[in-house]
Amino acid sequence: MSKGAIAVLTSGGDAPGMNAVVRAVVRTGINKGFDMLGVKRGYKGLLNKDFVEMDLRSVTNIISLGGTVLYTARSKEFMTLEGQQKAAKHCKEMGVMGVVVIGGDGSFMGARALSDQGVPCIGIPGTIDNDIACSEYTVGFDTAMNTAMEMVDKIRDTSQSHDRCSVVEVMGRRCGDIALQTGISCGATAILVPEVDFNIEDDVISRIVETKKLGKQHFIVVVAEGVGGSVDLAKYIEKRTGIESRATILGHVQRGGSPTVRDRVVASQMGYAAVQLLDEGKSKRVVAMKDGKIVDYDITEALNMKRVFDIDLYNVAKTISM
Ligand code: F6P
């Protein structure tokens, strides 16, 4: 006999590995005796009652797909109490006893609001930015970093041929993790992130001038989206140093592509854990990673946590990029 239905949705910006989470949620749910439903386009789908039945075969071969087969959207209506009540009503009409929400902090706020309307929800961190304070890892981060690294390697080929400086802007609105890890892996001369105060003269111009004296002839500067200004920075570097400079904004290329092994494995672990929590009768929890292990936190506690930037890694980058 069915234990009721579990619905799964993806919300906010998509991330590689979201499909791997959906697959894990659907298969774990079926294994535990639940009926499984997918919701199209996040919270908007709950409001439009856009549910699709999911069986074992409906998630075949999606583990390697980028994007989200359930689509994603942002919903203004769901931010209102009336919207949340309507979504909860639709869930109850569909026999939904729990919802798994894959997304970022905004999506978790939605999950908390829906839980408050009597529909137990569990959040899973899915965003390329790695900006969820409660979790040392978010699904999509590894794939995005690898894409950014590959792109910067290509930019370096042409930058080197012309003895230029390339300023590369990577995604990360509030979080410099993509910039930091990409910068280290590509030997960037300077890395600018929103978490660390910097001074263009000391942290960019002087570093370029000093490393040039040490024989370096081409330069990569990685800038996080949250810092921005990469086009102006390239112009300024050229003006101050005389080194021809170009800016590239990588943009949404970082959000696409087949997920890496790490993203597929973490997605599978987190999807499994979320269903396990619902099966244990839990609600308003976020699945997270701590010290490499899967854990879970109360959503409010998770949302109140402060992200800690890896300043040691930042200092490693500063020391070795000469
Ligand atoms: O949160 C992921 C992210 O890719 C950010 O790095 C970026 O600022 C934002 O989403 C872009 O969102 P959108 O695709 O809606 O413009």
Coordinates of C-alpha atoms and ligand atoms in Angstrom, one line a residue:
M1 CA 0.0 0.0 0.0
S2 CA 1.3 3.5 -0.9
K3 CA 2.4 5.7 2.0
G4 CA 1.2 8.8 0.0
A5 CA 3.0 10.9 -2.5
I6 CA 6.2 12.8 -2.4
A7 CA 6.7 15.7 -4.8
V8 CA 10.0 17.0 -6.0
L9 CA 10.7 20.4 -7.6
T10 CA 13.7 22.5 -8.7
S11 CA 13.7 26.2 -8.0
G12 CA 15.8 29.3 -8.6
G13 CA 18.8 29.1 -10.9
D14 CA 19.4 25.7 -12.4
A15 CA 22.6 23.8 -11.7
P16 CA 24.2 20.7 -13.2
G17 CA 23.4 17.7 -11.0
M18 CA 19.8 18.8 -10.3
N19 CA 18.6 15.9 -12.5
A20 CA 20.8 13.5 -10.5
V21 CA 19.0 14.7 -7.3
V22 CA 15.6 14.2 -9.0
R23 CA 16.5 10.7 -10.0
A24 CA 17.7 9.8 -6.5
V25 CA 14.6 11.3 -4.9
V26 CA 12.3 9.4 -7.2
R27 CA 14.0 6.1 -6.9
T28 CA 14.4 6.3 -3.1
G29 CA 10.8 7.3 -2.7
I30 CA 9.6 4.4 -4.9
N31 CA 11.9 2.0 -3.0
K32 CA 10.3 3.2 0.3
G33 CA 6.7 2.7 -0.9
F34 CA 5.8 6.3 -1.9
D35 CA 4.0 7.5 -5.1
M36 CA 6.3 10.0 -6.7
L37 CA 5.4 13.3 -8.4
G38 CA 7.5 15.9 -10.2
V39 CA 6.4 19.5 -10.2
K40 CA 7.1 21.5 -13.3
R41 CA 8.7 25.0 -12.9
G42 CA 9.2 25.1 -9.2
Y43 CA 6.7 26.9 -6.9
K44 CA 4.9 28.2 -10.0
G45 CA 4.1 24.6 -10.8
L46 CA 2.5 24.1 -7.4
L47 CA 0.3 27.1 -8.0
N48 CA -0.7 25.9 -11.5
K49 CA -1.1 22.3 -10.2
D50 CA 1.5 21.2 -12.8
F51 CA 2.3 17.7 -11.4
V52 CA 3.6 14.8 -13.4
E53 CA 3.8 11.2 -12.2
M54 CA 7.3 9.9 -11.9
D55 CA 8.2 6.2 -12.1
L56 CA 11.5 4.3 -12.1
R57 CA 11.8 4.7 -15.8
S58 CA 10.9 8.4 -16.0
V59 CA 14.3 9.2 -14.5
T60 CA 16.3 6.8 -16.7
N61 CA 19.4 8.4 -18.2
I62 CA 18.9 11.8 -16.6
I63 CA 21.8 11.5 -14.2
S64 CA 24.2 12.7 -17.0
L65 CA 22.0 15.6 -18.2
G66 CA 22.6 19.3 -17.4
G67 CA 19.8 21.7 -16.6
T68 CA 16.7 20.4 -15.0
V69 CA 14.1 18.1 -16.6
L70 CA 11.5 19.6 -14.2
Y71 CA 12.3 23.1 -15.4
T72 CA 12.7 26.0 -13.0
A73 CA 11.1 29.4 -12.4
R74 CA 10.8 32.2 -9.9
S75 CA 7.2 32.9 -8.6
K76 CA 6.1 36.3 -7.2
E77 CA 2.7 34.8 -6.4
F78 CA 4.2 32.1 -4.2
M79 CA 5.9 34.8 -2.1
T80 CA 2.5 35.9 -0.8
L81 CA 0.6 34.1 2.0
E82 CA -2.4 33.6 -0.4
G83 CA 0.0 31.9 -2.9
Q84 CA 1.5 29.7 -0.2
Q85 CA -2.0 28.6 1.0
K86 CA -3.0 27.9 -2.6
A87 CA 0.1 25.8 -3.2
A88 CA -0.5 23.8 0.1
K89 CA -4.2 23.2 -1.0
H90 CA -3.0 21.8 -4.3
C91 CA -0.5 19.6 -2.6
K92 CA -3.2 18.2 -0.2
E93 CA -5.6 17.6 -3.1
M94 CA -2.8 15.6 -4.8
G95 CA -2.2 13.5 -1.7
V96 CA 1.3 15.0 -1.2
M97 CA 2.7 14.2 2.2
G98 CA 6.1 15.8 1.6
V99 CA 8.0 18.0 -0.9
V100 CA 11.7 17.9 -1.7
V101 CA 12.9 21.4 -2.9
I102 CA 16.2 21.6 -4.8
G103 CA 17.6 25.2 -4.9
G104 CA 19.2 27.9 -2.9
D105 CA 18.4 30.1 0.1
G106 CA 15.4 31.7 -1.6
S107 CA 14.0 28.3 -2.4
F108 CA 14.5 27.2 1.2
M109 CA 12.5 30.2 2.4
G110 CA 9.7 29.0 0.2
A111 CA 10.0 25.4 1.6
R112 CA 9.7 26.8 5.1
A113 CA 6.6 28.8 4.2
L114 CA 5.0 25.7 2.6
S115 CA 5.9 23.6 5.7
D116 CA 4.1 26.3 7.8
Q117 CA 1.0 25.6 5.7
G118 CA 1.1 22.0 6.7
V119 CA 3.1 20.4 3.8
P120 CA 6.4 19.0 5.2
C121 CA 9.3 20.1 3.1
I122 CA 13.0 19.2 2.9
G123 CA 15.6 21.4 1.1
I124 CA 18.6 20.3 -0.9
P125 CA 21.3 22.8 -1.8
G126 CA 21.4 23.0 -5.6
T127 CA 23.3 26.0 -7.0
I128 CA 26.6 26.5 -8.8
D129 CA 27.6 29.3 -6.4
N130 CA 28.4 27.1 -3.3
D131 CA 26.8 30.0 -1.3
I132 CA 24.6 28.0 1.2
A133 CA 26.1 28.7 4.6
C134 CA 25.0 25.5 6.3
S135 CA 26.6 23.2 3.7
E136 CA 30.3 23.0 2.6
Y137 CA 29.1 21.8 -0.8
T138 CA 26.2 22.6 -3.1
V139 CA 25.2 20.4 -6.1
G140 CA 26.5 22.0 -9.3
F141 CA 29.6 23.7 -7.9
D142 CA 32.1 21.2 -9.1
T143 CA 30.8 21.1 -12.7
A144 CA 30.7 24.9 -12.8
M145 CA 34.3 25.2 -11.6
N146 CA 35.5 22.7 -14.1
T147 CA 33.7 24.5 -16.9
A148 CA 35.2 27.9 -15.8
M149 CA 38.7 26.3 -15.5
E150 CA 38.4 24.9 -19.0
M151 CA 37.3 28.2 -20.4
V152 CA 40.1 30.1 -18.7
D153 CA 42.6 27.6 -20.0
K154 CA 41.4 28.4 -23.5
I155 CA 41.5 32.1 -22.9
R156 CA 45.1 31.7 -21.6
D157 CA 46.2 30.2 -24.9
T158 CA 45.3 33.3 -26.8
S159 CA 46.4 35.6 -23.9
Q160 CA 49.8 34.0 -23.9
S161 CA 50.2 34.2 -27.7
H162 CA 49.7 38.0 -27.5
D163 CA 51.5 38.7 -24.2
R164 CA 48.2 40.1 -22.9
C165 CA 46.3 40.4 -19.6
S166 CA 42.9 38.6 -19.6
V167 CA 40.4 39.6 -17.0
V168 CA 37.8 36.8 -16.6
E169 CA 34.6 37.3 -14.8
V170 CA 33.0 34.2 -13.3
M171 CA 29.6 33.7 -11.7
G172 CA 29.0 34.1 -8.0
R173 CA 26.8 37.0 -7.0
R174 CA 27.5 36.9 -3.2
C175 CA 30.1 34.3 -3.1
G176 CA 33.7 34.1 -4.5
D177 CA 34.2 30.3 -4.3
I178 CA 34.0 29.8 -8.1
A179 CA 36.5 32.7 -8.6
L180 CA 38.8 31.4 -5.9
Q181 CA 39.0 27.8 -7.1
T182 CA 39.1 28.7 -10.8
G183 CA 41.8 31.3 -10.1
I184 CA 44.0 28.8 -8.2
S185 CA 43.5 26.1 -10.8
C186 CA 44.4 28.5 -13.6
G187 CA 47.3 30.3 -11.9
A188 CA 45.6 33.7 -11.9
T189 CA 47.9 36.6 -10.9
A190 CA 45.0 38.2 -9.0
I191 CA 41.6 36.9 -7.7
L192 CA 39.0 39.4 -6.7
V193 CA 36.1 38.1 -4.5
P194 CA 33.3 39.9 -2.7
E195 CA 34.4 38.4 0.7
V196 CA 37.8 40.0 0.8
D197 CA 38.5 43.8 0.7
F198 CA 41.0 44.7 -2.0
N199 CA 42.8 47.7 -3.4
I200 CA 43.2 47.7 -7.2
E201 CA 46.7 49.3 -7.0
D202 CA 48.1 46.8 -4.5
D203 CA 46.2 43.7 -5.3
V204 CA 46.1 43.9 -9.1
I205 CA 48.4 46.5 -10.7
S206 CA 51.4 45.9 -8.4
R207 CA 51.1 42.2 -8.6
I208 CA 51.1 42.4 -12.4
V209 CA 54.1 44.8 -12.4
E210 CA 56.1 42.7 -9.9
T211 CA 55.4 39.4 -11.6
K212 CA 56.3 41.0 -15.0
K213 CA 59.7 41.9 -13.5
L214 CA 60.1 38.2 -12.5
G215 CA 59.6 37.2 -16.2
K216 CA 55.9 36.6 -16.5
Q217 CA 54.5 37.9 -19.8
H218 CA 50.8 37.1 -19.8
F219 CA 48.4 37.5 -16.9
I220 CA 45.1 36.2 -15.8
V221 CA 42.9 38.1 -13.4
V222 CA 39.8 36.3 -12.2
V223 CA 36.9 38.5 -10.9
A224 CA 33.8 37.2 -9.2
E225 CA 30.5 38.5 -10.5
G226 CA 29.8 40.0 -7.1
V227 CA 32.7 42.3 -7.6
G228 CA 32.0 43.0 -11.2
G229 CA 33.5 45.8 -13.3
S230 CA 35.7 43.5 -15.4
V231 CA 35.5 45.5 -18.6
D232 CA 36.6 48.7 -16.8
L233 CA 39.2 46.8 -14.9
A234 CA 40.8 45.5 -18.2
K235 CA 40.9 49.1 -19.5
Y236 CA 42.5 50.3 -16.3
I237 CA 45.1 47.6 -16.3
E238 CA 46.1 48.5 -19.8
K239 CA 46.3 52.2 -19.0
R240 CA 48.4 51.7 -15.9
T241 CA 50.7 48.9 -17.1
G242 CA 50.8 49.3 -20.8
I243 CA 49.9 45.6 -21.2
E244 CA 47.2 45.0 -23.7
S245 CA 44.2 43.7 -21.8
R246 CA 40.9 42.1 -22.6
A247 CA 37.8 41.2 -20.5
T248 CA 35.7 38.1 -20.9
I249 CA 32.5 37.5 -18.9
L250 CA 31.9 33.8 -18.9
G251 CA 28.2 34.0 -17.9
H252 CA 25.7 31.2 -18.2
V253 CA 28.0 28.7 -19.9
Q254 CA 29.0 27.9 -16.3
R255 CA 25.4 26.8 -15.5
G256 CA 25.2 24.2 -18.2
G257 CA 26.8 20.8 -19.1
S258 CA 26.8 17.3 -17.9
P259 CA 27.5 17.0 -14.2
T260 CA 30.9 15.8 -12.9
V261 CA 31.3 12.6 -10.9
R262 CA 31.3 14.7 -7.7
D263 CA 28.1 16.4 -8.5
R264 CA 26.4 13.1 -9.5
V265 CA 27.5 11.4 -6.3
V266 CA 26.6 14.2 -3.9
A267 CA 23.3 14.7 -5.7
S268 CA 22.5 11.0 -5.2
Q269 CA 23.5 11.1 -1.5
M270 CA 21.4 14.2 -0.8
G271 CA 18.4 13.0 -2.7
Y272 CA 18.4 9.8 -0.8
A273 CA 18.8 11.6 2.6
A274 CA 15.9 14.0 1.8
V275 CA 13.4 11.1 1.3
Q276 CA 14.7 9.3 4.3
L277 CA 13.9 12.5 6.4
L278 CA 10.4 12.7 5.0
D279 CA 9.9 8.9 5.7
E280 CA 11.0 9.6 9.3
G281 CA 8.2 12.2 9.6
K282 CA 10.6 15.2 9.6
S283 CA 9.8 18.6 8.1
K284 CA 11.5 22.0 7.6
R285 CA 15.0 20.5 7.3
V286 CA 17.8 21.2 4.9
V287 CA 20.2 18.4 3.8
A288 CA 23.8 19.6 3.9
M289 CA 27.4 18.4 3.8
K290 CA 29.7 18.8 6.8
D291 CA 33.2 17.3 6.9
G292 CA 32.3 15.3 3.9
K293 CA 29.3 13.7 5.5
I294 CA 25.6 14.2 4.8
V295 CA 23.8 15.9 7.7
D296 CA 20.6 18.0 8.1
Y297 CA 19.6 21.2 9.8
D298 CA 16.4 23.0 10.7
I299 CA 15.7 25.4 7.8
T300 CA 15.6 28.5 10.0
E301 CA 18.9 27.5 11.7
A302 CA 20.4 26.9 8.3
L303 CA 19.2 30.2 6.9
N304 CA 20.7 32.1 9.9
M305 CA 24.1 30.6 9.5
K306 CA 26.9 32.8 8.2
R307 CA 29.1 31.6 5.4
V308 CA 32.8 31.3 6.1
F309 CA 35.1 32.1 3.2
D310 CA 38.2 30.0 2.9
I311 CA 40.8 32.7 3.6
D312 CA 43.6 30.1 3.9
L313 CA 43.0 29.0 0.4
Y314 CA 42.9 32.6 -0.8
N315 CA 46.3 33.2 0.8
V316 CA 47.7 30.0 -0.8
A317 CA 46.6 31.5 -4.2
K318 CA 48.2 34.9 -3.4
T319 CA 51.5 33.2 -2.4
I320 CA 51.9 30.9 -5.4
S321 CA 50.6 32.9 -8.3
M322 CA 53.9 34.6 -9.1
Ligands
F6P1 O1 22.9 31.5 -8.3 C1 23.4 31.1 -9.5 C2 23.7 32.2 -10.5 O2 24.2 31.6 -11.6 C3 24.5 33.3 -10.0 O3 25.9 33.0 -10.0 C4 24.1 34.4 -10.9 O4 24.3 35.7 -10.3 C5 22.6 34.2 -11.1 O5 22.4 32.8 -10.8 C6 22.1 34.5 -12.4 O6 20.7 34.3 -12.4 P1 19.8 34.5 -13.7 O7 20.2 33.3 -14.6 O8 18.5 34.4 -13.2 O9 20.2 35.7 -14.4

